[in-house]
Coordinates of C-alpha atoms in Angstrom, one line a residue:
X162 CA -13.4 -0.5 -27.1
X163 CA -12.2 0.2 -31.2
X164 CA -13.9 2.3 -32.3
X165 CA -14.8 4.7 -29.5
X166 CA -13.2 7.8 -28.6
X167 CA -11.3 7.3 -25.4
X168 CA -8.6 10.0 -24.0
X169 CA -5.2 9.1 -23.5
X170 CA -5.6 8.7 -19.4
X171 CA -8.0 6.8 -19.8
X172 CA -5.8 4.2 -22.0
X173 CA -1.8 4.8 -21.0
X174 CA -1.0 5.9 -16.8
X175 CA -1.5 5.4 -13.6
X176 CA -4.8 6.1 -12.3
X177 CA -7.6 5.1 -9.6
X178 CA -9.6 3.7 -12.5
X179 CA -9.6 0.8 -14.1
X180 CA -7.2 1.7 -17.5
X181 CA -8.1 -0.1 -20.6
X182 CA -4.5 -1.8 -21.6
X183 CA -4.7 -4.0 -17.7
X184 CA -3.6 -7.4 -18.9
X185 CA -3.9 -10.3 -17.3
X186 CA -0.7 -12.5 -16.1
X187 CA -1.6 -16.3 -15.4
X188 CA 1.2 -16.4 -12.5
X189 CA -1.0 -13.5 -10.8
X190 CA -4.3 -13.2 -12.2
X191 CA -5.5 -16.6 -12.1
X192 CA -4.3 -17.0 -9.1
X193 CA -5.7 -14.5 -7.3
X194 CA -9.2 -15.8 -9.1
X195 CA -8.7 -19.3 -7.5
X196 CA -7.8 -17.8 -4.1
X197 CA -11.0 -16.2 -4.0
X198 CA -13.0 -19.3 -4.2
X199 CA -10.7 -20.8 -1.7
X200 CA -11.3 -20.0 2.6
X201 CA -8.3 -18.4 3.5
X202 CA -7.5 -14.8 3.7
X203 CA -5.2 -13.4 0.4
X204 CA -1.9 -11.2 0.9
X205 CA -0.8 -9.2 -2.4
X206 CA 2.5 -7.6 -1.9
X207 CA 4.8 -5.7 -4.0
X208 CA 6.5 -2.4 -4.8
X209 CA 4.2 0.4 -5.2
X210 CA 2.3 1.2 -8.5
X211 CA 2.9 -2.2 -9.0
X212 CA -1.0 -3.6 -9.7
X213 CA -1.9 -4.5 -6.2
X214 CA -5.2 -2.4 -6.2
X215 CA -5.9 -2.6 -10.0
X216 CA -5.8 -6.9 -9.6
X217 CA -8.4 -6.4 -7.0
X218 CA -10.6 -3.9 -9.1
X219 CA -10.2 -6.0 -12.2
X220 CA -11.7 -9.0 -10.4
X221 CA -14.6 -8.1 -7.6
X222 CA -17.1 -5.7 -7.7
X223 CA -18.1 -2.9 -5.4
X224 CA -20.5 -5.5 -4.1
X225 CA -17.8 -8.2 -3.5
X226 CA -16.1 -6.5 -0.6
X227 CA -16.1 -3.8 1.5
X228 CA -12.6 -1.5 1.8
X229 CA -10.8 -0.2 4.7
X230 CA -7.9 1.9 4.3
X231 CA -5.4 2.3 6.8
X232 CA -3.0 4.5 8.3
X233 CA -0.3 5.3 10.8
X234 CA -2.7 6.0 13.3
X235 CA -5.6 3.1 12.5
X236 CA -6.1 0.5 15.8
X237 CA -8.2 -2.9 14.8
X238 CA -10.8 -1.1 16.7
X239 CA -10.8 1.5 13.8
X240 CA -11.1 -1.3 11.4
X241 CA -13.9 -2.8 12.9
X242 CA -15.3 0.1 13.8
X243 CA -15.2 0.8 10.4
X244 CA -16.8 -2.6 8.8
X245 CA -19.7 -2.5 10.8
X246 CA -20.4 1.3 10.4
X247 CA -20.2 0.3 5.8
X248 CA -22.6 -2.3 7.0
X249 CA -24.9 0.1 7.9
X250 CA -25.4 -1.4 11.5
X251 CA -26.5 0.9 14.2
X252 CA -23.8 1.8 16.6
X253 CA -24.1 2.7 20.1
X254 CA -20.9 2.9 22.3
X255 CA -21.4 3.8 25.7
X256 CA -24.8 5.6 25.2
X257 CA -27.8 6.0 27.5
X258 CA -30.5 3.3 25.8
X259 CA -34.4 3.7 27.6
X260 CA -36.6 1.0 27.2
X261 CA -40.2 0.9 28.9
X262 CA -41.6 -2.5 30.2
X263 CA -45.4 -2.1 32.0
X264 CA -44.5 1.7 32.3
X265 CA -41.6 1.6 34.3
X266 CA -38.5 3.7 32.4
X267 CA -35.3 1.8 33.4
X268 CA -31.9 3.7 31.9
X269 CA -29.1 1.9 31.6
X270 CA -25.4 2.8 29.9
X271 CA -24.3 0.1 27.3
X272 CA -22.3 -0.5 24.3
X273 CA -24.2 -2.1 22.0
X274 CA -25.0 -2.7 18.7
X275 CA -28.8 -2.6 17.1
X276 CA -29.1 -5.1 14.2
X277 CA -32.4 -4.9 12.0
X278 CA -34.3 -8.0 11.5
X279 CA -37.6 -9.2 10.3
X280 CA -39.6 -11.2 12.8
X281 CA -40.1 -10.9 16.7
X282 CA -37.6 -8.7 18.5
X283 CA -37.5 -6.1 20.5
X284 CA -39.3 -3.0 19.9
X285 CA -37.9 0.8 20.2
X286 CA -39.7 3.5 19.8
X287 CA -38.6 7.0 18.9
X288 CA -40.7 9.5 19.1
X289 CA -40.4 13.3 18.3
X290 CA -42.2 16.3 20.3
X291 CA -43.5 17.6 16.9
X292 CA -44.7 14.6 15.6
X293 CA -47.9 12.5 17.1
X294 CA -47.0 9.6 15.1
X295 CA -44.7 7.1 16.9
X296 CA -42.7 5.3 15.1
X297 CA -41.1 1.6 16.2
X298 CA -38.6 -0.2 15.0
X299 CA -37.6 -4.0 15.6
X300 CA -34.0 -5.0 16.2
X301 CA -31.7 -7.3 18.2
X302 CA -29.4 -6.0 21.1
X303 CA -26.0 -7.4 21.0
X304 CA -23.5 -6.5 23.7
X305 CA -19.6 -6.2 22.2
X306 CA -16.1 -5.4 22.5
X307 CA -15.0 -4.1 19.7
X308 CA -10.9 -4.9 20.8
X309 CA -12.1 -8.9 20.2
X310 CA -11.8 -10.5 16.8
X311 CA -14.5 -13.1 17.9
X312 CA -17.2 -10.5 19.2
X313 CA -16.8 -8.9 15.6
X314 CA -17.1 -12.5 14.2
X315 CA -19.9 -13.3 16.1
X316 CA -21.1 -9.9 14.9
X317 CA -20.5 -10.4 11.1
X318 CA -22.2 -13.8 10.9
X319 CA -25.8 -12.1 12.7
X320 CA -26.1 -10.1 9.7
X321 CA -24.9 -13.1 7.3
X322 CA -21.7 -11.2 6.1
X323 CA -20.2 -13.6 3.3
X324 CA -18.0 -10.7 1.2
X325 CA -14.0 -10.1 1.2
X326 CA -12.9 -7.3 3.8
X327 CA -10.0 -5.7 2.3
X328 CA -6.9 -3.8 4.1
X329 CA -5.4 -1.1 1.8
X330 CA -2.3 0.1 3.2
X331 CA -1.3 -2.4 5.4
X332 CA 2.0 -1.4 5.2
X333 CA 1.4 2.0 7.1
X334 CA 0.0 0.2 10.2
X335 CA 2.4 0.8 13.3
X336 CA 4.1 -3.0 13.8
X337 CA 2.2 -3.6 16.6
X338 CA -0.9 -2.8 15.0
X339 CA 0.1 -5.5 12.4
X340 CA 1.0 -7.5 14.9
X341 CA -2.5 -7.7 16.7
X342 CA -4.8 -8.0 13.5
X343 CA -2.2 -11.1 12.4
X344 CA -3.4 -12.8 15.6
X345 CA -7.2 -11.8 14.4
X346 CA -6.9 -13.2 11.0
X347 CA -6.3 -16.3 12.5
X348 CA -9.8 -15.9 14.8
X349 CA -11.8 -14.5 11.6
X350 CA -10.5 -17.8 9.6
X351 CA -12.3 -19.9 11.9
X352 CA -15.4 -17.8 11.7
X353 CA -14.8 -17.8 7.3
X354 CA -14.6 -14.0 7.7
X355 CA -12.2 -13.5 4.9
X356 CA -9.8 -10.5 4.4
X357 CA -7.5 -9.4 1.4
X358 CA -4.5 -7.6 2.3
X359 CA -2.3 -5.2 0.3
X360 CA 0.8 -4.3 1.6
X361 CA 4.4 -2.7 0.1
X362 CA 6.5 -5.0 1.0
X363 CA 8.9 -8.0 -1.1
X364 CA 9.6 -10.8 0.8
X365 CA 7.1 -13.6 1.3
X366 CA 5.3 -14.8 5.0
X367 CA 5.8 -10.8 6.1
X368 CA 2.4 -12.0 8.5
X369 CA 3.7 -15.0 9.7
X370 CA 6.8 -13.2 11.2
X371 CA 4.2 -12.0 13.7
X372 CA 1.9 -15.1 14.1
X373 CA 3.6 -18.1 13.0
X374 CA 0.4 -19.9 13.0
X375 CA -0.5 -18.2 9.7
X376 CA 1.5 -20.0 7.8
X377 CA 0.3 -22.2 5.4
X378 CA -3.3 -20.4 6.4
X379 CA -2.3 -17.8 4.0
X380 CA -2.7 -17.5 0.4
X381 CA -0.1 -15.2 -0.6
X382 CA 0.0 -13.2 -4.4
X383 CA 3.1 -11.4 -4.9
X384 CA 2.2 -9.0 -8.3
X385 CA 5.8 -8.5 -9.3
X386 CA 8.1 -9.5 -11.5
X387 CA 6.9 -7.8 -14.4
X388 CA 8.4 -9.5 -17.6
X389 CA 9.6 -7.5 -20.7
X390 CA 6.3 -9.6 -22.9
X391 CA 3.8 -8.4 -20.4
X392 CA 5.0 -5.0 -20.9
X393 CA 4.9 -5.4 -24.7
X394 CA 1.6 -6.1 -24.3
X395 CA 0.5 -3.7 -22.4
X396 CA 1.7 -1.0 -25.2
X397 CA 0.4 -3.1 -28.1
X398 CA -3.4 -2.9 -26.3
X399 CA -3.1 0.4 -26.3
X400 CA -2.3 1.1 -29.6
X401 CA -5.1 0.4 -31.7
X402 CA -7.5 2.3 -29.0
X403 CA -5.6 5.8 -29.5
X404 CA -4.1 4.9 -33.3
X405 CA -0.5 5.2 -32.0
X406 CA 2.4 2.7 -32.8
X407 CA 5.3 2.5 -30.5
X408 CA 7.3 -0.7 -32.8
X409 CA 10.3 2.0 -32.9
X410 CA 10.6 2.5 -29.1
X411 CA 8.9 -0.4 -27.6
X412 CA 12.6 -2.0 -26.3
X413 CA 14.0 1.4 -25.0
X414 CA 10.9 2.1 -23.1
X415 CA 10.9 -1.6 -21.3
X416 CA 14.2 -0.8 -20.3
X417 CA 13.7 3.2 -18.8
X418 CA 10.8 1.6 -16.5
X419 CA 13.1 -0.5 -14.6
X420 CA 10.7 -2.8 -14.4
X421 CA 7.9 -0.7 -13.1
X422 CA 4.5 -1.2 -14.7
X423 CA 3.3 2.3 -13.3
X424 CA 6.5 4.1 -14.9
X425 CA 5.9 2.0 -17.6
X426 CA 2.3 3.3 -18.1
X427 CA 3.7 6.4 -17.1
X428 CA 5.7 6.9 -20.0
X429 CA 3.6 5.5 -22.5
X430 CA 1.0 8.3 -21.6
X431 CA 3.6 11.3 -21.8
X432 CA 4.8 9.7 -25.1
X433 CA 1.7 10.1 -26.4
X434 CA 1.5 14.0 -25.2
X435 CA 4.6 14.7 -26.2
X436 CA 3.3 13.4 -29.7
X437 CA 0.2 15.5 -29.2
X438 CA -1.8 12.8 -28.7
X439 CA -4.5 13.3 -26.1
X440 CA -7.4 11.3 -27.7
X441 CA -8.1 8.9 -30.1
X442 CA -7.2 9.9 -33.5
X443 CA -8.0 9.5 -37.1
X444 CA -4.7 8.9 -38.1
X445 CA -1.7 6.4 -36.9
X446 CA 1.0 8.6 -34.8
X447 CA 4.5 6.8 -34.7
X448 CA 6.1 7.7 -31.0
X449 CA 9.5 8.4 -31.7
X450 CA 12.5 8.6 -29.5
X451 CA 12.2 12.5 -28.7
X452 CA 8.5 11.4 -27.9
X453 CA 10.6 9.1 -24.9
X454 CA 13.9 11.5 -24.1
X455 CA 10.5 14.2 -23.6
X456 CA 8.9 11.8 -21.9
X457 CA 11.5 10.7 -19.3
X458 CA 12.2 14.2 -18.7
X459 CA 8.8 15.3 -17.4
X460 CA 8.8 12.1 -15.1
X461 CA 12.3 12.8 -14.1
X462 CA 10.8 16.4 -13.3
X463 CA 7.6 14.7 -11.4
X464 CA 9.5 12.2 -9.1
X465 CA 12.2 14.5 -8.2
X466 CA 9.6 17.1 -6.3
X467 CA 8.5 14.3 -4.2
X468 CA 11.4 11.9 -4.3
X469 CA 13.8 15.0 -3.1
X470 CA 11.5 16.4 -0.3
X471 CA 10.8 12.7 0.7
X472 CA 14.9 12.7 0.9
X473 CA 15.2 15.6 3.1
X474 CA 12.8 14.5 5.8
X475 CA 13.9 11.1 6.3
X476 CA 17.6 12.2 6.7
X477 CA 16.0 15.0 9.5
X478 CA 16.9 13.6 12.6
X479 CA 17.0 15.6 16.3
X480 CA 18.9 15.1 19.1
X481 CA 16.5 14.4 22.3
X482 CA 18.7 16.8 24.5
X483 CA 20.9 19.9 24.1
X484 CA 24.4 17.4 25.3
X485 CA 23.1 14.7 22.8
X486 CA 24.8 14.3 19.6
X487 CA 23.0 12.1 17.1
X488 CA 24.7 9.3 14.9
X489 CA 22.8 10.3 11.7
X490 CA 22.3 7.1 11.2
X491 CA 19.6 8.3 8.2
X492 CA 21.9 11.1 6.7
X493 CA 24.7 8.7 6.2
X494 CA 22.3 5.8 5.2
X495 CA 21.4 7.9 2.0
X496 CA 25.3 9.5 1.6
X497 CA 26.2 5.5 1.1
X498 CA 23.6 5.1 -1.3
X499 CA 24.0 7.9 -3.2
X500 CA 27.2 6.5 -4.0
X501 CA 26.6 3.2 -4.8
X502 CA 26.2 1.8 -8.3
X503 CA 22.5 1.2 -9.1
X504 CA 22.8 -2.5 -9.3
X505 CA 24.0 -2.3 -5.9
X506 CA 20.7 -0.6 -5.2
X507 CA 18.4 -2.8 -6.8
X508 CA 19.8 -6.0 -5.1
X509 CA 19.2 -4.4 -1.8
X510 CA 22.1 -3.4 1.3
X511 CA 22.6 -6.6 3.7
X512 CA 23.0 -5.5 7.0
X513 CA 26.2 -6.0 7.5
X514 CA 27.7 -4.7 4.4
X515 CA 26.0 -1.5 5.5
X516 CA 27.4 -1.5 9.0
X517 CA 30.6 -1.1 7.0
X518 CA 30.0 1.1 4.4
X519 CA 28.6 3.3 7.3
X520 CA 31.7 3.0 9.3
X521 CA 33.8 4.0 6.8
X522 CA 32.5 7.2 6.0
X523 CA 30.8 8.1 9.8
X524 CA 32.5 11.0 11.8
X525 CA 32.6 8.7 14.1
X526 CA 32.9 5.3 13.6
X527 CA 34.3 4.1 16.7
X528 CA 30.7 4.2 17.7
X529 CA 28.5 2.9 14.8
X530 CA 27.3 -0.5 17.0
X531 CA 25.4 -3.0 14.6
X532 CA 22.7 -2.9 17.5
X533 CA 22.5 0.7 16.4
X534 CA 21.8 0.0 12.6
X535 CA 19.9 -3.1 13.5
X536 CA 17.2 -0.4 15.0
X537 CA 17.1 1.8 12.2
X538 CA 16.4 -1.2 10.4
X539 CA 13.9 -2.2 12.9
X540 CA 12.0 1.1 12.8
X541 CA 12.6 1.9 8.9
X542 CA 8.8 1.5 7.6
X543 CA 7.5 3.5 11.1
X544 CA 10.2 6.2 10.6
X545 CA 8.9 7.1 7.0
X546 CA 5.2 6.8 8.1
X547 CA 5.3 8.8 10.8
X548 CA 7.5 11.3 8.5
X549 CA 4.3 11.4 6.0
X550 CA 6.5 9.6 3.6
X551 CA 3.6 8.4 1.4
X552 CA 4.6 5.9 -0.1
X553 CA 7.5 4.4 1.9
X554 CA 10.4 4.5 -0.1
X555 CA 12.7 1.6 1.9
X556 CA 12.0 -1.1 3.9
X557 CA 14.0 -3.8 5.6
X558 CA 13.4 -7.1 4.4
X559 CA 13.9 -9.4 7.1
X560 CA 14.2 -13.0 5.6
X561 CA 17.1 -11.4 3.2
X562 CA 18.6 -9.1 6.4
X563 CA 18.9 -6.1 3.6
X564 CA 17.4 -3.0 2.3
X565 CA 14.8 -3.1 -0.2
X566 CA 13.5 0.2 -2.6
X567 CA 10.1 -0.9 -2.4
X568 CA 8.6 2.6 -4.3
X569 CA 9.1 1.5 -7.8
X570 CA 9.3 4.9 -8.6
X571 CA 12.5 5.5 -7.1
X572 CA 14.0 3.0 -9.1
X573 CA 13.5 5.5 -12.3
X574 CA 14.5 8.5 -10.2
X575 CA 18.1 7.6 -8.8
X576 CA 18.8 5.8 -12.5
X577 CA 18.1 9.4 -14.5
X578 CA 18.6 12.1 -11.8
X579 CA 21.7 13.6 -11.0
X580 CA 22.5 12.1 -7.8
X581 CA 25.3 14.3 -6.4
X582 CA 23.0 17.6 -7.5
X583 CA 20.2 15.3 -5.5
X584 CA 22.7 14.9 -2.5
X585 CA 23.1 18.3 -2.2
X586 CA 19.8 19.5 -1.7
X587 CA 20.2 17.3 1.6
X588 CA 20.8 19.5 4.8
X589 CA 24.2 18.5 6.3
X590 CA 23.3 18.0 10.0
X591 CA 24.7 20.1 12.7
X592 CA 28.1 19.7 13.7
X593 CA 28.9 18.1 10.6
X594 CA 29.7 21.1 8.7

């Protein structure tokens, strides 16, 4: 790309296209390439902004896969549903289908699907009140149930379906949602329907903790750590496409990211605005260290809106009835992490160090039961999904029994914010005052 003109998004940032300085990492990279070529579906987990998306962009095309992204509220019938309708199948569900055989009309109500094929089939003819012409059409009838992962594989072979399905946003699937398509995976396996899933998560076999008989089935591609060299690199491909030299920054900036690679790109592209450059130049720009302090500062000022909203809602907790006083379980969740050291953070809460840190600081302690944080734990992801947290900004990691910060962003936020002017913008709940 030297030599042509290319704005500074399209080099430096985060974005939902492909940016120019995306280096490949053997450890992930290659292989994610030799899981493709393998028959077994392909997890990629990590913190968010972390290159989950991108390594799949980088290495398929459109025509390699078809995407479904999920939500809170998506059932595998949704995600079938969904396939089928990108594979442009005609769909009938419970619909009144006529066919005429000698003359005689007989109506029936099915769910079906119409697959077009070349060759002898069945014959339907639509035919409009304005229009003399009729016009036929050949397809096969297939009766399904969408709620079976072997109808859909049945399905998916008719029509010869040999790309990658992926799942974006796994992690916002209620758990039992997750736990249902874990059990299908391991039906679409034997049918070599494959599936890539992305999910915000850091421990390993998060599937197999809902269908043990995934393990080993699974190829999984976990796309952090991201190592100071990679980072390095990342800068140093950028530089000659925009004429800008970081040399005098480069080992601050690796260490403000946190190890992030979207803060990371982050602040290489408001570096280079803060430096007024928004394009490639003519000349070579040195990004200095008021370039960074003005860079960090307009992330700081980003993050915070969200992080700090994102803060008040998940401490938000109601009582179900009017004689019902609530533990607060959330609120005092965030008062012991807000004062915690930030290594303290980034290893993650164990269970029951948090039980006690709780305890010690609760109104009323007496009453804290570890069954009590065990479900808060339980219900940590669903809690923030349902509370539009987007993305999730904790989540329990249950091989470790501890708290991870699985939004890498956060990582940048509670390092450079002040965190007792943060705490403060959270509502004290009623009855605490």
């Amino acid at each position: 790309m030297e030599g042509n003109i290319l704005l500074t998004t399209q080099v430096y940032g985060v974005s939902n296209e492909q940016v120019e300085t995306y280096i490949e990492r053997e450890e992930v990279d290659q292989r994610f390439v030799d899981a493709i070529s393998r028959n077994k579906h392909i997890i990629i987990y990590g913190a968010s902004k972390q290159g989950k998306t991108a390594l799949t962009n980088k290495h398929l095309f459109p025509f390699n896969y078809i995407k479904v992204n999920c939500s809170h509220n998506t059932t595998p019938v949704d995600i079938y549903k969904s396939i089928i309708r990108q594979l442009n199948i005609e769909f009938e569900e419970s619909k009144e289908v006529s066919n005429t055989y000698g003359g005689e009309a007989k109506v029936g109500a099915k769910a079906t699907l119409k697959i077009p094929f070349f060759g002898k089939g069945e014959a339907s003819g639509e035919v409009s009140g304005k229009v003399e012409k009729e016009v036929t059409k050949s397809y096969k009838t297939i009766e399904f149930n969408l709620e079976l992962a072997q109808d859909i594989s049945e399905i998916l072979k008719q029509v010869n379906f040999t790309k990658r399905i992926i799942l974006e946003n796994f992690h916002y699937l209620t758990e039992e949602t997750q736990q249902q398509l874990s059990y299908d995976l391991r039906i679409f396996e034997d049918s070599n329907i494959l599936f890539i899933v992305l999910g915000i998560w850091k421990e390993k076999n998060r599937l197999g903790q809902f269908n043990g008989d995934l393990l080993d089935r699974l190829f999984e591609i976990p796309v952090e750590p991201w190592n100071k060299e990679d980072l390095k690199k990342i800068a140093k491909e950028g530089e000659p496409l925009l004429s800008v030299d970081f040399s005098e920054i480069i080992d601050e900036l690796i260490e403000k990211c946190f190890d992030s690679v979207g803060v990371f790109q982050e602040l290489c592209k408001e570096c280079c605005h803060a430096a007024q450059v928004f394009k490639t130049g003519s000349d070579i720009v040195e990004i200095t260290k008021d370039h960074l302090l003005l860079a960090i500062n307009k992330k700081l000022e980003d993050y915070s809106t969200r992080h700090i909203r994102s803060l008040e809602v998940f401490a938000e907790q109601k009582a179900r009835n009017a004689e019902e006083t609530p533990l607060y379980i959330p609120y005092y969740f965030l008062k012991v992490l807000f004062d915690c050291e930030y290594d303290e953070i980034t290893e993650g809460f164990r269970k029951s160090v948090l039980l006690s840190k709780i305890k010690k600081i609760h109104h009323k302690p007496d009453n804290v039961r570890p069954s009590d944080i065990g479900y808060f734990l339980q219900t940590l992801i669903s809690n923030q999904v349902k509370k539009r947290i987007s993305p999730p900004i904790f989540d329990f990691d249950q091989g470790t029994s501890s708290v991870k910060v699985i939004d890498s962003t956060f990582h940048f936020f509670i390092r450079n914010c002040n965190k007792k002017e943060v705490f403060d913008f959270i509502p004290i709940p009623p009855g605490l005052n």
